[in-house]
Tab-separated table of C-alpha atoms in Angstrom:
chain	number	residue	atom	x	y	z
A	87	MET	CA	-84.420	251.256	55.090
A	88	GLY	CA	-82.395	251.975	51.251
A	89	ILE	CA	-79.112	249.229	51.422
A	90	ARG	CA	-76.730	252.775	51.182
A	91	LYS	CA	-77.961	252.887	54.745
A	92	ASN	CA	-78.570	249.288	56.215
A	93	TRP	CA	-75.407	248.800	57.859
A	94	LYS	CA	-77.148	245.079	58.894
A	95	VAL	CA	-76.192	244.934	55.455
A	96	TRP	CA	-73.108	245.702	54.686
A	97	SER	CA	-71.996	243.482	57.657
A	98	LEU	CA	-72.929	240.472	56.616
A	99	PHE	CA	-71.922	241.925	53.620
A	100	SER	CA	-68.140	242.346	53.676
A	101	LEU	CA	-68.039	239.628	56.459
A	102	LEU	CA	-69.038	237.060	53.633
A	103	CYS	CA	-66.228	239.045	50.936
A	104	LEU	CA	-63.820	238.059	53.343
A	105	ILE	CA	-64.228	234.189	53.512
A	106	TRP	CA	-65.409	233.586	50.521
A	107	GLY	CA	-62.225	235.784	48.810
A	108	SER	CA	-60.322	233.173	51.180
A	109	SER	CA	-61.461	230.132	50.309
A	110	PHE	CA	-59.635	229.665	46.838
A	111	TYR	CA	-56.260	229.771	49.010
A	112	LEU	CA	-57.730	227.846	51.787
A	113	ILE	CA	-58.652	225.448	48.847
A	114	LYS	CA	-54.856	225.555	47.194
A	115	LEU	CA	-53.255	225.385	51.175
A	116	GLY	CA	-55.824	221.934	51.006
A	117	LEU	CA	-54.365	220.195	48.099
A	118	GLU	CA	-50.532	220.461	49.294
A	119	ALA	CA	-51.669	217.115	51.277
A	120	TYR	CA	-55.091	216.352	49.777
A	121	SER	CA	-56.623	214.880	46.055
A	122	PRO	CA	-59.262	217.437	44.814
A	123	ILE	CA	-61.740	214.625	45.648
A	124	GLN	CA	-60.855	214.529	49.565
A	125	VAL	CA	-60.168	217.981	49.554
A	126	ALA	CA	-64.535	218.057	49.105
A	127	VAL	CA	-65.409	215.392	51.100
A	128	VAL	CA	-63.341	216.972	53.678
A	129	ARG	CA	-64.465	220.275	52.957
A	130	LEU	CA	-68.555	219.556	53.346
A	131	GLY	CA	-68.004	216.679	56.051
A	132	CYS	CA	-66.309	218.897	58.451
A	133	THR	CA	-69.679	221.219	58.579
A	134	LEU	CA	-71.770	217.947	59.522
A	135	PRO	CA	-71.350	217.984	64.006
A	136	PHE	CA	-72.108	222.076	63.394
A	137	VAL	CA	-75.459	222.110	61.550
A	138	ALA	CA	-76.853	218.364	62.163
A	139	PRO	CA	-78.376	220.092	65.362
A	140	PHE	CA	-79.594	222.554	63.528
A	141	ALA	CA	-80.738	221.104	60.152
A	142	LEU	CA	-82.777	218.513	62.345
A	143	LYS	CA	-84.421	220.849	63.959
A	144	PHE	CA	-85.502	222.817	60.521
A	145	LEU	CA	-86.854	219.841	58.234
A	146	ARG	CA	-89.793	218.785	60.723
A	147	GLN	CA	-90.664	223.058	59.253
A	148	LEU	CA	-90.639	222.252	55.832
A	149	SER	CA	-93.355	221.027	53.739
A	150	ARG	CA	-91.705	218.115	50.892
A	151	THR	CA	-91.650	220.659	48.428
A	152	SER	CA	-89.949	223.554	50.770
A	153	LEU	CA	-87.330	220.705	51.338
A	154	GLY	CA	-86.818	219.795	47.409
A	155	TYR	CA	-85.990	222.811	46.180
A	156	VAL	CA	-83.369	223.429	49.851
A	157	ILE	CA	-81.924	219.954	48.687
A	158	VAL	CA	-81.535	221.053	45.444
A	159	VAL	CA	-80.456	224.485	47.481
A	160	GLY	CA	-77.506	222.470	48.376
A	161	LEU	CA	-76.256	220.881	45.339
A	162	LEU	CA	-75.760	223.262	43.778
A	163	SER	CA	-74.204	225.658	46.066
A	164	THR	CA	-72.083	223.222	48.412
A	165	LEU	CA	-71.454	220.220	46.738
A	166	ILE	CA	-71.107	220.133	43.193
A	167	PRO	CA	-68.937	223.984	43.335
A	168	SER	CA	-67.161	222.017	46.660
A	169	PHE	CA	-65.776	219.409	43.790
A	170	LEU	CA	-65.508	221.657	40.765
A	171	PHE	CA	-63.222	223.961	42.315
A	172	ALA	CA	-60.847	221.742	43.803
A	173	LEU	CA	-60.482	219.709	40.847
A	174	ALA	CA	-60.042	223.545	38.962
A	175	GLN	CA	-57.929	224.604	40.626
A	176	THR	CA	-54.991	221.542	40.241
A	177	LYS	CA	-53.439	223.775	37.951
A	178	VAL	CA	-55.775	227.263	37.863
A	179	ASN	CA	-54.344	229.103	40.816
A	180	SER	CA	-55.722	231.037	43.421
A	181	ALA	CA	-55.763	234.721	41.913
A	182	THR	CA	-57.318	233.180	38.727
A	183	ALA	CA	-59.662	230.698	40.512
A	184	GLY	CA	-61.076	234.250	42.632
A	185	ILE	CA	-61.006	236.448	38.973
A	186	LEU	CA	-63.516	233.850	37.243
A	187	ASN	CA	-65.575	233.780	40.518
A	188	ALA	CA	-66.719	237.267	39.365
A	189	THR	CA	-68.483	235.255	36.407
A	190	VAL	CA	-71.821	234.616	39.395
A	191	PRO	CA	-73.762	238.504	38.571
A	192	ILE	CA	-73.638	237.520	34.614
A	193	PHE	CA	-74.823	233.505	35.122
A	194	THR	CA	-77.294	235.356	37.604
A	195	VAL	CA	-79.248	237.575	34.853
A	196	VAL	CA	-79.631	235.016	32.084
A	197	ILE	CA	-80.320	232.619	34.057
A	198	GLY	CA	-82.809	234.793	35.210
A	199	TYR	CA	-84.071	235.884	32.048
A	200	LEU	CA	-83.744	231.980	30.121
A	201	GLY	CA	-85.914	230.618	33.329
A	202	PHE	CA	-87.347	232.838	35.593
A	203	ARG	CA	-89.242	235.445	33.726
A	204	LYS	CA	-86.836	238.384	34.550
A	205	THR	CA	-85.801	241.357	31.097
A	206	ILE	CA	-82.834	241.878	30.389
A	207	ASN	CA	-82.145	245.568	28.745
A	208	ARG	CA	-79.656	246.703	25.814
A	209	VAL	CA	-76.965	247.538	28.428
A	210	THR	CA	-77.239	244.421	29.868
A	211	PHE	CA	-77.240	242.154	27.260
A	212	LEU	CA	-74.338	243.872	25.967
A	213	ALA	CA	-72.561	243.660	29.775
A	214	ILE	CA	-72.942	239.882	29.652
A	215	VAL	CA	-71.452	239.867	25.875
A	216	ILE	CA	-68.220	241.271	26.397
A	217	GLY	CA	-67.966	240.038	30.008
A	218	LEU	CA	-68.035	236.371	28.261
A	219	PHE	CA	-65.988	237.816	26.227
A	220	ALA	CA	-63.354	238.673	28.785
A	221	VAL	CA	-64.143	234.834	30.365
A	222	GLY	CA	-62.946	233.518	27.120
A	223	THR	CA	-59.102	235.551	26.991
A	224	ILE	CA	-58.128	234.358	30.671
A	225	ILE	CA	-59.847	230.317	29.764
A	226	LEU	CA	-57.729	230.381	26.777
A	227	LYS	CA	-53.941	229.326	26.225
A	228	ARG	CA	-51.544	230.146	24.504
A	229	SER	CA	-48.624	227.688	23.055
A	230	ASP	CA	-46.156	228.037	20.239
A	231	GLU	CA	-48.626	229.580	18.502
A	232	THR	CA	-51.847	228.036	18.616
A	233	LEU	CA	-54.901	228.310	21.718
A	234	SER	CA	-56.143	225.604	24.058
A	235	ILE	CA	-58.501	225.409	26.584
A	236	ASN	CA	-57.455	225.271	29.449
A	237	GLN	CA	-60.168	222.864	29.724
A	238	LEU	CA	-60.487	222.731	34.113
A	239	ALA	CA	-61.193	226.439	34.214
A	240	ILE	CA	-64.502	225.458	33.113
A	241	PHE	CA	-65.156	223.005	36.144
A	242	ILE	CA	-65.442	227.092	38.450
A	243	LEU	CA	-67.737	228.716	35.276
A	244	LEU	CA	-69.599	225.202	35.957
A	245	ALA	CA	-69.648	226.121	39.285
A	246	THR	CA	-70.340	229.840	38.964
A	247	PHE	CA	-73.476	229.009	36.594
A	248	GLY	CA	-74.849	226.521	39.196
A	249	TYR	CA	-74.236	229.954	41.426
A	250	GLY	CA	-76.637	231.516	39.787
A	251	LEU	CA	-78.868	229.391	39.480
A	252	ASN	CA	-79.294	228.873	43.066
A	253	ILE	CA	-79.632	232.422	43.819
A	254	ASN	CA	-82.741	233.053	41.719
A	255	THR	CA	-83.643	229.413	43.316
A	256	VAL	CA	-83.251	230.621	46.888
A	257	LYS	CA	-85.402	234.476	45.546
A	258	ALA	CA	-88.309	232.351	43.639
A	259	LYS	CA	-88.650	229.020	45.869
A	260	LEU	CA	-87.529	230.497	49.252
A	261	LYS	CA	-88.180	233.446	50.446
A	262	GLU	CA	-90.380	232.372	53.185
A	263	ILE	CA	-88.129	230.070	53.895
A	264	ASP	CA	-85.434	231.355	57.303
A	265	ALA	CA	-82.139	231.871	55.248
A	266	PHE	CA	-80.787	230.139	58.382
A	267	ALA	CA	-83.402	227.283	57.753
A	268	ILE	CA	-81.930	226.818	54.437
A	269	ALA	CA	-78.377	227.120	54.877
A	270	MET	CA	-78.133	224.612	57.619
A	271	VAL	CA	-79.954	222.293	56.273
A	272	SER	CA	-78.779	222.110	52.572
A	273	VAL	CA	-75.252	222.112	54.155
A	274	PHE	CA	-76.052	219.315	56.159
A	275	PHE	CA	-77.299	216.700	53.025
A	276	SER	CA	-74.279	218.429	51.186
A	277	GLY	CA	-72.292	216.880	54.150
A	278	LEU	CA	-74.351	212.978	54.644
A	279	LEU	CA	-73.957	212.462	50.564
A	280	VAL	CA	-69.587	212.145	51.215
A	281	LEU	CA	-70.334	211.615	54.491
A	282	PRO	CA	-70.197	207.680	52.838
A	283	LEU	CA	-66.625	208.658	51.476
A	284	LEU	CA	-65.009	209.860	54.222
A	285	ILE	CA	-65.930	206.916	56.289
A	286	LEU	CA	-65.465	203.884	54.387
A	287	ASP	CA	-62.143	205.329	53.235
A	288	TRP	CA	-60.873	207.219	56.245
A	289	GLN	CA	-57.518	205.865	56.551
A	290	SER	CA	-56.426	207.750	53.698
A	291	TYR	CA	-57.655	211.226	55.203
A	292	ARG	CA	-54.868	211.359	57.914
A	293	LEU	CA	-52.002	212.636	57.399
A	294	ASP	CA	-48.311	211.857	58.725
A	295	THR	CA	-47.481	214.875	60.882
A	296	GLN	CA	-44.065	214.087	60.500
A	297	ALA	CA	-43.885	214.638	56.506
A	298	HIS	CA	-46.726	217.078	56.768
A	299	ASP	CA	-47.576	220.125	59.111
A	300	LEU	CA	-50.999	220.419	60.061
A	301	LYS	CA	-51.603	223.555	57.971
A	302	PRO	CA	-53.574	221.539	55.066
A	303	LEU	CA	-56.226	220.181	57.400
A	304	TRP	CA	-56.458	223.295	58.995
A	305	ALA	CA	-57.263	225.422	55.886
A	306	LEU	CA	-59.855	222.603	55.456
A	307	LEU	CA	-61.558	222.537	58.599
A	308	THR	CA	-61.670	226.445	58.247
A	309	LEU	CA	-63.287	226.392	54.598
A	310	GLY	CA	-65.854	223.591	55.351
A	311	ILE	CA	-67.156	225.518	58.478
A	312	LEU	CA	-66.752	229.641	57.629
A	313	GLY	CA	-66.162	229.018	53.729
A	314	THR	CA	-69.146	226.479	53.504
A	315	ALA	CA	-71.883	226.694	57.024
A	316	LEU	CA	-71.406	229.991	57.713
A	317	ALA	CA	-70.819	231.612	53.879
A	318	GLN	CA	-74.385	230.024	52.833
A	319	TYR	CA	-76.526	231.915	55.389
A	320	LEU	CA	-74.399	235.341	55.387
A	321	GLN	CA	-75.171	235.114	51.032
A	322	ASN	CA	-79.125	233.606	51.676
A	323	ALA	CA	-79.737	237.087	54.864
A	324	ILE	CA	-78.767	238.180	52.402
A	325	ILE	CA	-80.502	237.836	49.659
A	326	LYS	CA	-83.428	238.125	51.471
A	327	LEU	CA	-83.020	241.030	53.275
A	328	THR	CA	-81.573	243.137	49.504
A	329	ASP	CA	-82.163	240.966	45.860
A	330	THR	CA	-80.764	238.936	43.446
A	331	GLU	CA	-78.359	241.448	41.981
A	332	PHE	CA	-77.166	242.450	44.432
A	333	ALA	CA	-76.206	239.349	46.914
A	334	SER	CA	-74.395	238.870	43.774
A	335	SER	CA	-72.510	241.522	43.105
A	336	VAL	CA	-70.044	239.670	46.074
A	337	THR	CA	-68.632	239.227	43.569
A	338	TYR	CA	-67.213	242.613	42.857
A	339	VAL	CA	-64.932	241.943	46.298
A	340	ILE	CA	-64.400	238.599	46.154
A	341	PRO	CA	-61.328	238.546	43.193
A	342	ILE	CA	-59.506	241.263	45.489
A	343	VAL	CA	-59.219	239.405	48.623
A	344	ALA	CA	-58.596	236.126	46.165
A	345	VAL	CA	-55.637	237.772	43.968
A	346	PHE	CA	-54.181	240.063	47.396
A	347	TRP	CA	-53.875	236.302	48.809
A	348	GLY	CA	-52.427	234.433	45.602
A	349	LEU	CA	-50.546	237.482	45.339
A	350	LEU	CA	-48.949	236.803	49.033
A	351	ASP	CA	-48.430	233.837	48.229
A	352	GLY	CA	-46.219	234.628	44.977
A	353	GLU	CA	-48.601	233.262	42.314
A	354	GLU	CA	-48.207	234.455	39.423
A	355	VAL	CA	-51.388	237.088	37.283
A	356	ASN	CA	-50.295	237.581	34.392
A	357	LEU	CA	-51.245	241.402	32.448
A	358	THR	CA	-53.709	239.823	30.958
A	359	THR	CA	-55.499	238.028	32.704
A	360	ILE	CA	-55.973	241.229	35.145
A	361	VAL	CA	-57.231	243.015	32.710
A	362	ALA	CA	-59.334	240.473	32.059
A	363	GLY	CA	-60.500	240.332	35.612
A	364	ILE	CA	-61.314	243.909	35.714
A	365	CYS	CA	-63.157	244.090	32.491
A	366	ILE	CA	-65.758	241.371	34.605
A	367	LEU	CA	-65.969	243.182	36.998
A	368	LEU	CA	-66.999	246.580	35.260
A	369	CYS	CA	-69.099	244.355	33.091
A	370	VAL	CA	-70.781	242.628	36.618
A	371	TYR	CA	-71.310	247.095	37.820
A	372	LEU	CA	-73.153	247.934	33.921
A	373	ILE	CA	-75.822	244.818	34.838
A	374	ARG	CA	-76.391	246.212	38.153
A	375	ARG	CA	-76.937	249.808	36.996
A	376	GLY	CA	-78.783	247.749	33.832
């Protein structure tokens, strides 16, 4: 059955867009009461009770080689991006973070060409160049007739580079492994790695209910359970049902959802950022067509 007529694929795709598109706003809510490191730790730590029973079951079914790749997938798609996005969003609003996240397909194709022997035609190459130029207009800041780079925005690009590497790794090295197993085991190990931070400094994660409402905590719990555990399963399932390029094209819709939440919360998104975001999405479209 073709992708266009496969309702299962499109249902998973739509749900993933909604979850990931909302994740930038949830990070923003978490940062109202927690530090960036705490946001990442709570996000990952709260997934453990949900993924551990499944992960321990699947661990016995994985070879050492496959387990190694699954752990790498966890680092690239879960652990490292959780810290990078939380750090970046102390200075980058949630709408802009969602727009920059649209660079995933660009990095997916570049990494596929450089490391996985995939081909790039002229149209794709041109789209990549234009897309990177558009990214540059977003991360550059103008102040007193001088230009400077928003260094924290680069953290988002590092995260999306990791996503691109992750997508290629899953398709090339874990094609025969169940998507649910990949998601549960990779998230499980990411949660384990931050667990010492959560245990050793657990008192700092407690909210004074008189000083704060519980919205930041609930936002991070939602982010961890849906935006991390469930989203990883959805992405891996889509990769296995389709191809890496279609899976990465989830970023067509993610910026729209992210900008919606940002504007609803009163964020200021300038015209340059919007135009650059549209340009990035057009480049992603050309990459898909190419």
